[in-house]
PDB file of C-alpha atoms in Angstrom:
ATOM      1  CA  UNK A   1      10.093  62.556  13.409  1.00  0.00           C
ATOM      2  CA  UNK A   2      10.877  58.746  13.577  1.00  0.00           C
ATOM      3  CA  UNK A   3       9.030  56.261  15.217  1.00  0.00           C
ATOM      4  CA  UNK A   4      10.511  52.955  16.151  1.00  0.00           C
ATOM      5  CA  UNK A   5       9.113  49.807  17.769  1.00  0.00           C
ATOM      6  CA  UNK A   6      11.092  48.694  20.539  1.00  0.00           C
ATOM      7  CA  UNK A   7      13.596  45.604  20.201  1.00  0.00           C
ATOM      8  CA  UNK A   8      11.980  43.673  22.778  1.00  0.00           C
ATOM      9  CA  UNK A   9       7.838  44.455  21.360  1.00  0.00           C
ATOM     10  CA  UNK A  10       9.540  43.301  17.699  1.00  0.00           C
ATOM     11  CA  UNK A  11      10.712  40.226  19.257  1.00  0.00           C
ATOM     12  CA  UNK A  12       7.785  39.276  20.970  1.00  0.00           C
ATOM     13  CA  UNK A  13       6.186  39.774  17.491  1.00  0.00           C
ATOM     14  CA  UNK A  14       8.126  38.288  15.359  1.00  0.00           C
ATOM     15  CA  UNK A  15       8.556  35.490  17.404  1.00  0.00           C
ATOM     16  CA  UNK A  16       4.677  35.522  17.385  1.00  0.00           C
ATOM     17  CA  UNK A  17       4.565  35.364  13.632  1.00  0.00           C
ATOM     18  CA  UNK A  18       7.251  32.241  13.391  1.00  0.00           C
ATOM     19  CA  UNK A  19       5.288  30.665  15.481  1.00  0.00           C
ATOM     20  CA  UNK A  20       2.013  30.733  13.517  1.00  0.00           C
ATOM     21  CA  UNK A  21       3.900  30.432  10.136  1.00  0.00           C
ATOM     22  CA  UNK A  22       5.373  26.738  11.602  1.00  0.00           C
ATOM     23  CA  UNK A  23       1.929  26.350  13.113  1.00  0.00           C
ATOM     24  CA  UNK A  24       0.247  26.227  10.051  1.00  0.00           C
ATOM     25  CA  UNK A  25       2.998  24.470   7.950  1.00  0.00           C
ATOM     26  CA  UNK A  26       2.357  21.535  11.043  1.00  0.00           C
ATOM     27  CA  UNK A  27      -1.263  21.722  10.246  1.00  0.00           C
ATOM     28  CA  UNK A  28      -1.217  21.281   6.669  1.00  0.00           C
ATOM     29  CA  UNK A  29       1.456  18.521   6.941  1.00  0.00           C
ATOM     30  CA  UNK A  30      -1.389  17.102   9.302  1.00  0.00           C
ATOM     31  CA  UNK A  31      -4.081  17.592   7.447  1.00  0.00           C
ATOM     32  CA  UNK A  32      -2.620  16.027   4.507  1.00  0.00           C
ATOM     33  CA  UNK A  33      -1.388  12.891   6.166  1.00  0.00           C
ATOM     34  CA  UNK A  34      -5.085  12.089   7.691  1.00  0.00           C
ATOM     35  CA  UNK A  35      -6.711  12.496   4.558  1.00  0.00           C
ATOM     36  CA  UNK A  36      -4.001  10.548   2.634  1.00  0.00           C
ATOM     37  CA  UNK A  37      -4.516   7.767   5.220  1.00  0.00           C
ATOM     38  CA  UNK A  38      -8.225   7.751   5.597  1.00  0.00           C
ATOM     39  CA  UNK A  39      -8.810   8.550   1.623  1.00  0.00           C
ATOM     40  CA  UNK A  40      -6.041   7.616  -0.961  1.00  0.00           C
ATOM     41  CA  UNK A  41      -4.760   4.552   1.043  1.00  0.00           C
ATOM     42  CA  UNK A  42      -7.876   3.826   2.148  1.00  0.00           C
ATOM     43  CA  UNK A  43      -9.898   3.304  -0.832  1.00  0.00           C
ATOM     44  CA  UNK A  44      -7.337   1.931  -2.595  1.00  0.00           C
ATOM     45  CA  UNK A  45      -6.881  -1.376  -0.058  1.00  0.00           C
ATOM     46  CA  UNK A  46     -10.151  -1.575  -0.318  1.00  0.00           C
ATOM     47  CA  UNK A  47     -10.918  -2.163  -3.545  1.00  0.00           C
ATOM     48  CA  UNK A  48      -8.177  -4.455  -3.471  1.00  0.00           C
ATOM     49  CA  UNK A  49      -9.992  -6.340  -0.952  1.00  0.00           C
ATOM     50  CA  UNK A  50     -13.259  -6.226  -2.726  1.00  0.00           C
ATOM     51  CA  UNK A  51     -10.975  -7.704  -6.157  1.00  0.00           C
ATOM     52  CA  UNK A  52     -11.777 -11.441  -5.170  1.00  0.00           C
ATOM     53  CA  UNK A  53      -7.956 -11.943  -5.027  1.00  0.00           C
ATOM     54  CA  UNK A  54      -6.376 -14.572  -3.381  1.00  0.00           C
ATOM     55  CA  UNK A  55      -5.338 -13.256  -0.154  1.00  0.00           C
ATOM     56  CA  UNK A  56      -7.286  -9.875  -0.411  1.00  0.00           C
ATOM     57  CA  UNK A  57      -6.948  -8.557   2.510  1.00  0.00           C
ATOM     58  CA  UNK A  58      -3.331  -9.548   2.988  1.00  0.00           C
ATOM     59  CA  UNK A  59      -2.265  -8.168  -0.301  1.00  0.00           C
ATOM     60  CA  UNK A  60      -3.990  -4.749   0.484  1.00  0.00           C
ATOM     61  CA  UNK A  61      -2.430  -4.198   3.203  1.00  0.00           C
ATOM     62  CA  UNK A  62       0.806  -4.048   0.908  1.00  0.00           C
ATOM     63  CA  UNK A  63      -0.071  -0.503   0.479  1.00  0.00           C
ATOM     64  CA  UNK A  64       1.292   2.101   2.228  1.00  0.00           C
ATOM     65  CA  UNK A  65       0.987   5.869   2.579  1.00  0.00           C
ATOM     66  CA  UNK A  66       4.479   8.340   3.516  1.00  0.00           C
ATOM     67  CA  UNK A  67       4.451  11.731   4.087  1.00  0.00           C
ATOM     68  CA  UNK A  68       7.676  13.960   2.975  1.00  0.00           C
ATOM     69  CA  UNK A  69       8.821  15.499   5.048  1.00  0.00           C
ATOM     70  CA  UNK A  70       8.521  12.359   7.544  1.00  0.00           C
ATOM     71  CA  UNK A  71       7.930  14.645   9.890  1.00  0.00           C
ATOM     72  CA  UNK A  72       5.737  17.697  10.847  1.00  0.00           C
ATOM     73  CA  UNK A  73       8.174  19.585  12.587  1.00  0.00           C
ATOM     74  CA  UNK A  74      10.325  19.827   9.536  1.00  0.00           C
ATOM     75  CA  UNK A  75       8.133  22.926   8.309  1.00  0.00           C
ATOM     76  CA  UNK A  76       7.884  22.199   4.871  1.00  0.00           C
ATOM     77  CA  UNK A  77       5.520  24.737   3.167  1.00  0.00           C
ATOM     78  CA  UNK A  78       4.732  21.840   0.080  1.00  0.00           C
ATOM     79  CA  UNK A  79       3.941  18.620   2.322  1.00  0.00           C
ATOM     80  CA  UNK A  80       3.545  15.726   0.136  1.00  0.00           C
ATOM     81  CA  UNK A  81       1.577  12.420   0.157  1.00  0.00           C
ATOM     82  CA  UNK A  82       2.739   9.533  -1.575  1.00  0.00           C
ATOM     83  CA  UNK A  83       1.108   5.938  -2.067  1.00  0.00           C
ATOM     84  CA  UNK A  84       3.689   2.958  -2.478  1.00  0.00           C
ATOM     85  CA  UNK A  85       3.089  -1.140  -2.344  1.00  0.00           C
ATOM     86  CA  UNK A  86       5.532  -3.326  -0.556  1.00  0.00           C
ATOM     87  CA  UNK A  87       6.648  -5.728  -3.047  1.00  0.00           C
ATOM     88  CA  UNK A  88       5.877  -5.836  -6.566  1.00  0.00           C
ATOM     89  CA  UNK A  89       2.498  -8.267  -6.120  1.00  0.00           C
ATOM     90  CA  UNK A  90      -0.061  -5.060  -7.432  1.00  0.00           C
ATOM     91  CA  UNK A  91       1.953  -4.317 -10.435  1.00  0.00           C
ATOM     92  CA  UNK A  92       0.748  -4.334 -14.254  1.00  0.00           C
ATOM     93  CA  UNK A  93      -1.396  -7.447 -15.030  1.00  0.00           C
ATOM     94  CA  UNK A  94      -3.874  -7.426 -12.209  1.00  0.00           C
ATOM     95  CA  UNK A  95      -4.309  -3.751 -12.808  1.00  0.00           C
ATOM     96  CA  UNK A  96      -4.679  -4.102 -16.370  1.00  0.00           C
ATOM     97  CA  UNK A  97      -5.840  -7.405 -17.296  1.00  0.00           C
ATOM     98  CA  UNK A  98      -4.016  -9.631 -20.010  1.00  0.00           C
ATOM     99  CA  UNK A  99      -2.357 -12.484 -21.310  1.00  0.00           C
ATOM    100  CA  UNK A 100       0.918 -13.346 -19.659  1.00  0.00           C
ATOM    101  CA  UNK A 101       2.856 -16.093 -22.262  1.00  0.00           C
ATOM    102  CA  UNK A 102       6.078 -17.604 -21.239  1.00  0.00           C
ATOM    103  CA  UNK A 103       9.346 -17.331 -22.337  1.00  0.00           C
ATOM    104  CA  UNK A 104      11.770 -20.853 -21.230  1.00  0.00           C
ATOM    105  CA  UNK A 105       9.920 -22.018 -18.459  1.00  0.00           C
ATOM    106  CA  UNK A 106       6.011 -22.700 -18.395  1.00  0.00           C
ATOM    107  CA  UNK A 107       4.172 -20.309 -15.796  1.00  0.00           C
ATOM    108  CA  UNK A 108       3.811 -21.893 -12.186  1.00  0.00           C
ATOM    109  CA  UNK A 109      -0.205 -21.062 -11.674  1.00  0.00           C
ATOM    110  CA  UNK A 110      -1.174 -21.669  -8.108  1.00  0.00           C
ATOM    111  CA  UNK A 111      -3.997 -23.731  -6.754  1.00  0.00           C
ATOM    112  CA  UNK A 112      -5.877 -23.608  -3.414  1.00  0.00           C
ATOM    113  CA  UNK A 113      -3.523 -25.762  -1.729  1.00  0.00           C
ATOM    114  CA  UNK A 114      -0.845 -23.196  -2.475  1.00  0.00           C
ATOM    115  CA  UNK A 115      -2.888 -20.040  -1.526  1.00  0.00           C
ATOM    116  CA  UNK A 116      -2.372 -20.407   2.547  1.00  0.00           C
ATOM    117  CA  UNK A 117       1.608 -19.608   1.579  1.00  0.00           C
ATOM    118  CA  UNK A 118       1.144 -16.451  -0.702  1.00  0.00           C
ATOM    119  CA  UNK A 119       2.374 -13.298   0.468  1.00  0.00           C
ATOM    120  CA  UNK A 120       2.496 -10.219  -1.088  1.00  0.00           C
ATOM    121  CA  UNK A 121       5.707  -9.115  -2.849  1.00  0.00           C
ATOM    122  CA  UNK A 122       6.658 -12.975  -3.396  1.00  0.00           C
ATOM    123  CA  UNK A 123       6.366 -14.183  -6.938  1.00  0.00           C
ATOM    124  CA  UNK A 124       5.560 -17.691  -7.713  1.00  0.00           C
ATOM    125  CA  UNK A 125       8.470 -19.527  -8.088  1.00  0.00           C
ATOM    126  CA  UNK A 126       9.872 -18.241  -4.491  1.00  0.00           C
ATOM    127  CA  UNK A 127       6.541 -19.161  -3.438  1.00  0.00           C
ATOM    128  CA  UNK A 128       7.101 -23.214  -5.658  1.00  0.00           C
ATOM    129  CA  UNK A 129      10.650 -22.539  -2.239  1.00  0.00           C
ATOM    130  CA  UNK A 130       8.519 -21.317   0.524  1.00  0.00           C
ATOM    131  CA  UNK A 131       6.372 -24.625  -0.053  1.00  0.00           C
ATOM    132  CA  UNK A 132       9.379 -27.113  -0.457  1.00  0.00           C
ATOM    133  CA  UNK A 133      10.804 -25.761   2.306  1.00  0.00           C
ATOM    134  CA  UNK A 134       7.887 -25.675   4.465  1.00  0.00           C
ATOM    135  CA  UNK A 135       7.278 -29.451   3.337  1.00  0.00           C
ATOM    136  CA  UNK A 136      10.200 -30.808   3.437  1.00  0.00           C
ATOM    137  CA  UNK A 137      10.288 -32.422  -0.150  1.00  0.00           C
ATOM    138  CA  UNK A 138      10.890 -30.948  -4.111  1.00  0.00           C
ATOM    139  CA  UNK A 139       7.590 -30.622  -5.618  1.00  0.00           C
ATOM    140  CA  UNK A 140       7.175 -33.008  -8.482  1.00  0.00           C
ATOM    141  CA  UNK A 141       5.156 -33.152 -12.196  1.00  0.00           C
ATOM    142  CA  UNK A 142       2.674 -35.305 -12.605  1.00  0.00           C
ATOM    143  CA  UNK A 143      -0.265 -35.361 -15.487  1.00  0.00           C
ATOM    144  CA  UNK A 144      -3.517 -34.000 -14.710  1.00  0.00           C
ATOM    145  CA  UNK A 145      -6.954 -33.927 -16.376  1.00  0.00           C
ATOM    146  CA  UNK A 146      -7.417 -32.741 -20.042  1.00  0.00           C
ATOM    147  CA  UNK A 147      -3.883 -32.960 -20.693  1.00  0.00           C
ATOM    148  CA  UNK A 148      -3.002 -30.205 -17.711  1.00  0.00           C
ATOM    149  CA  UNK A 149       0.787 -30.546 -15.955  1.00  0.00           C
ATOM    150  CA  UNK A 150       0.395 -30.329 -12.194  1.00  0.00           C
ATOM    151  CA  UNK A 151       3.353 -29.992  -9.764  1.00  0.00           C
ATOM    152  CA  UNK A 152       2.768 -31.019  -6.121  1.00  0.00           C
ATOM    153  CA  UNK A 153       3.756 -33.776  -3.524  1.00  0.00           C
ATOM    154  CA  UNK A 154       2.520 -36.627  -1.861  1.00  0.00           C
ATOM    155  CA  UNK A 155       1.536 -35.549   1.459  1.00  0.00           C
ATOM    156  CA  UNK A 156       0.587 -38.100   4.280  1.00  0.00           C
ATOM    157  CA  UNK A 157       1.706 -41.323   4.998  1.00  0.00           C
ATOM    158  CA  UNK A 158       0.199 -45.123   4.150  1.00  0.00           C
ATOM    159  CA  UNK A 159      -3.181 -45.499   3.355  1.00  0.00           C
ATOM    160  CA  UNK A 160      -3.785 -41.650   3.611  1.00  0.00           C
ATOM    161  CA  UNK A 161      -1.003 -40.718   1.573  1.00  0.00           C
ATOM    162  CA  UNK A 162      -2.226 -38.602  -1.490  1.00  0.00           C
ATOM    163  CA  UNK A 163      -1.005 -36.423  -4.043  1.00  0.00           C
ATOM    164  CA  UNK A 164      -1.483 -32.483  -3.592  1.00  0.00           C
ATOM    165  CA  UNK A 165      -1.302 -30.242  -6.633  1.00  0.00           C
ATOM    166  CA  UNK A 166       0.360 -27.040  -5.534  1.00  0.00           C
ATOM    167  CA  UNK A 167       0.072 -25.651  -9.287  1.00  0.00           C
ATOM    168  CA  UNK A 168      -0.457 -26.147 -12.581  1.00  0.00           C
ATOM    169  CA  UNK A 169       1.711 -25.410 -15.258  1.00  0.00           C
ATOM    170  CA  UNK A 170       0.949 -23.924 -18.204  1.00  0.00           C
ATOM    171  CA  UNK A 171       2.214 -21.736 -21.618  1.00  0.00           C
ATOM    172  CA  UNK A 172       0.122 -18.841 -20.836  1.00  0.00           C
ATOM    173  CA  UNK A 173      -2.205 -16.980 -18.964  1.00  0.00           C
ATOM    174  CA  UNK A 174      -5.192 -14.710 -19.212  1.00  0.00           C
ATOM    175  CA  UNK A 175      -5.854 -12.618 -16.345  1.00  0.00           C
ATOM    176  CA  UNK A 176      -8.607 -10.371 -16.075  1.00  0.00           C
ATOM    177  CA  UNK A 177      -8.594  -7.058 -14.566  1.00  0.00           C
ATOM    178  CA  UNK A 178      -9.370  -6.820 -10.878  1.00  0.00           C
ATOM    179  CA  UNK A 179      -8.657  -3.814  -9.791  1.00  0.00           C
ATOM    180  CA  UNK A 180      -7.784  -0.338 -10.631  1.00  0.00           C
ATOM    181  CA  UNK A 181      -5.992   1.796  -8.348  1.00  0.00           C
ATOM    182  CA  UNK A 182      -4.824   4.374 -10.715  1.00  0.00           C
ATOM    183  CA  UNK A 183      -8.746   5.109 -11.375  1.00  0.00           C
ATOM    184  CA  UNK A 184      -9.030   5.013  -8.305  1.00  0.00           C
ATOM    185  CA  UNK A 185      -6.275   7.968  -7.140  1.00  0.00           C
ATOM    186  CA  UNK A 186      -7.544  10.339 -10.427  1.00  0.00           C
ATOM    187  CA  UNK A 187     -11.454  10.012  -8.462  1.00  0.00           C
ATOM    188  CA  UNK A 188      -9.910  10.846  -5.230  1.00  0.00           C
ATOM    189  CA  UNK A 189      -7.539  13.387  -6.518  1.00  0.00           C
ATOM    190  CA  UNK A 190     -10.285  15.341  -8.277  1.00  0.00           C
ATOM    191  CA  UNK A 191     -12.104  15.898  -4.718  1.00  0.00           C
ATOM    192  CA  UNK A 192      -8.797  16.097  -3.099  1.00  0.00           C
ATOM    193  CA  UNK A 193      -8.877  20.121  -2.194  1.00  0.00           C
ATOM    194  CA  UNK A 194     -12.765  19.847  -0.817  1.00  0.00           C
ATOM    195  CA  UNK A 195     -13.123  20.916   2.389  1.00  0.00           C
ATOM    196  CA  UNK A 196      -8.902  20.404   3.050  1.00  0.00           C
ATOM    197  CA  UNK A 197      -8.605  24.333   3.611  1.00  0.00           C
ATOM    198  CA  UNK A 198     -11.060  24.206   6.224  1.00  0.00           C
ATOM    199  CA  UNK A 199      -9.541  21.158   8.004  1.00  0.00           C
ATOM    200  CA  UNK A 200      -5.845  22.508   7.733  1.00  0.00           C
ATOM    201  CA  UNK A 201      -7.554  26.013   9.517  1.00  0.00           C
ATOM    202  CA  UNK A 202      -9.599  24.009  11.858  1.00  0.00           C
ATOM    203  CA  UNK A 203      -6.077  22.122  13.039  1.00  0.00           C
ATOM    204  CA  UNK A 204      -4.076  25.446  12.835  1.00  0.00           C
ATOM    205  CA  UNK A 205      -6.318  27.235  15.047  1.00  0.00           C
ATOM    206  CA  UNK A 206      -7.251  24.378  17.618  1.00  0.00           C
ATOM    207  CA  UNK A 207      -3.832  24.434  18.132  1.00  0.00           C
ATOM    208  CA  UNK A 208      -2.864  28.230  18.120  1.00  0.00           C
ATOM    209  CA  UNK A 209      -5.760  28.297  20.826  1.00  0.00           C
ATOM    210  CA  UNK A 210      -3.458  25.717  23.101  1.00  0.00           C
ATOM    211  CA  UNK A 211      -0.377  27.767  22.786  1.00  0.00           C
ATOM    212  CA  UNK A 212      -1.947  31.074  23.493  1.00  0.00           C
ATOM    213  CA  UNK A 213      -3.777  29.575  26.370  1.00  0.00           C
ATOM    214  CA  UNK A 214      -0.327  28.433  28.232  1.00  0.00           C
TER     215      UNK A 214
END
């Protein structure tokens, strides 16, 4: 004796069981992305904007968070979150702390007056542009105290006309550390799977419950 389940009962199964299978892939995909965006990205801008950093804020928002697949619909049963910074501005020595010695050219070090036209991404002598450009005039060396090189401009005109030091040039650099996103990522990777089950089964049912209900 053979049973078999009628074509059109197996289809409305089956069909039944795609859709949860995508359902859930959606809701781990969304999951993921909300607590990659809340979390990781989070936490990471801002302890960059607790570093004391010129520009904090601006420079943490340099980070960004992608999710591959881009999108949710793409059904991917390994969703991924990745962290990336716009620009190479968080890169090795404020992570790490150090000495930075140069090699030809002495190091252009900023000064307040230059700090209004830093953006992240743009290193300092496209930042020595931005300000001759914005200007209108070459910056130009002049002696400073204790034997320090300055580069600036003389801004203003007549009896208000002064020199403004943009930066100050020197051989090398010592920068301590002020910040640490890699520690950072390992302390939010190790409580990365708490509670993440529950919120990808939370999502998958809430919306199971919508698609039943239509």
């Amino acid at each position: 004796m053979t049973f078999r389940l009628a074509g059109d009962e197996a289809g409305f199964w089956a069909a039944n069981a795609e859709a949860d299978r995508r359902g859930f892939a959606e809701a781990a995909w969304k999951a993921l992305k909300a607590r990659g965006d809340t979390g990781l990205k989070g936490e990471i801008r801002s302890d960059i904007e607790n570093s004391g950093i010129a520009n904090a804020r601006r420079v943490a928002k340099a980070v960004r968070g992608d999710m591959f697949p881009r999108s949710a619909r793409a059904h991917a049963s390994k969703p991924a979150y990745q962290v990336k910074v716009k620009g190479d501005y968080l890169a090795g020595i404020l992570q790490t702390g150090g000495t930075v010695t140069a090699r030809g050219k002495l190091l252009l070090v900023p000064l307040a007056a230059a700090r209004k036209y830093m953006k992240p991404g743009v290193s300092h002598r496209t930042l020595k542009a931005l300000i001759e450009a914005r200007i209108g005039q070459k910056l130009i060396a002049r002696p400073g105290r204790e034997g320090r090189v300055l580069l600036g401009a003389v801004i203003g005109k007549g009896k208000r006309a002064a020199f403004v030091a943009f930066f100050v040039l020197k051989k090398s650099v010592t920068v301590p550390k002020k910040f640490d996103s890699d520690a950072v990522f390992k302390r939010f990777s190790r409580g990365m799977d708490g509670g993440l089950g529950e919120e990808i089964v939370a999502l998958f049912l809430a919306e199971r419950d919508k698609r039943v209900s239509k």
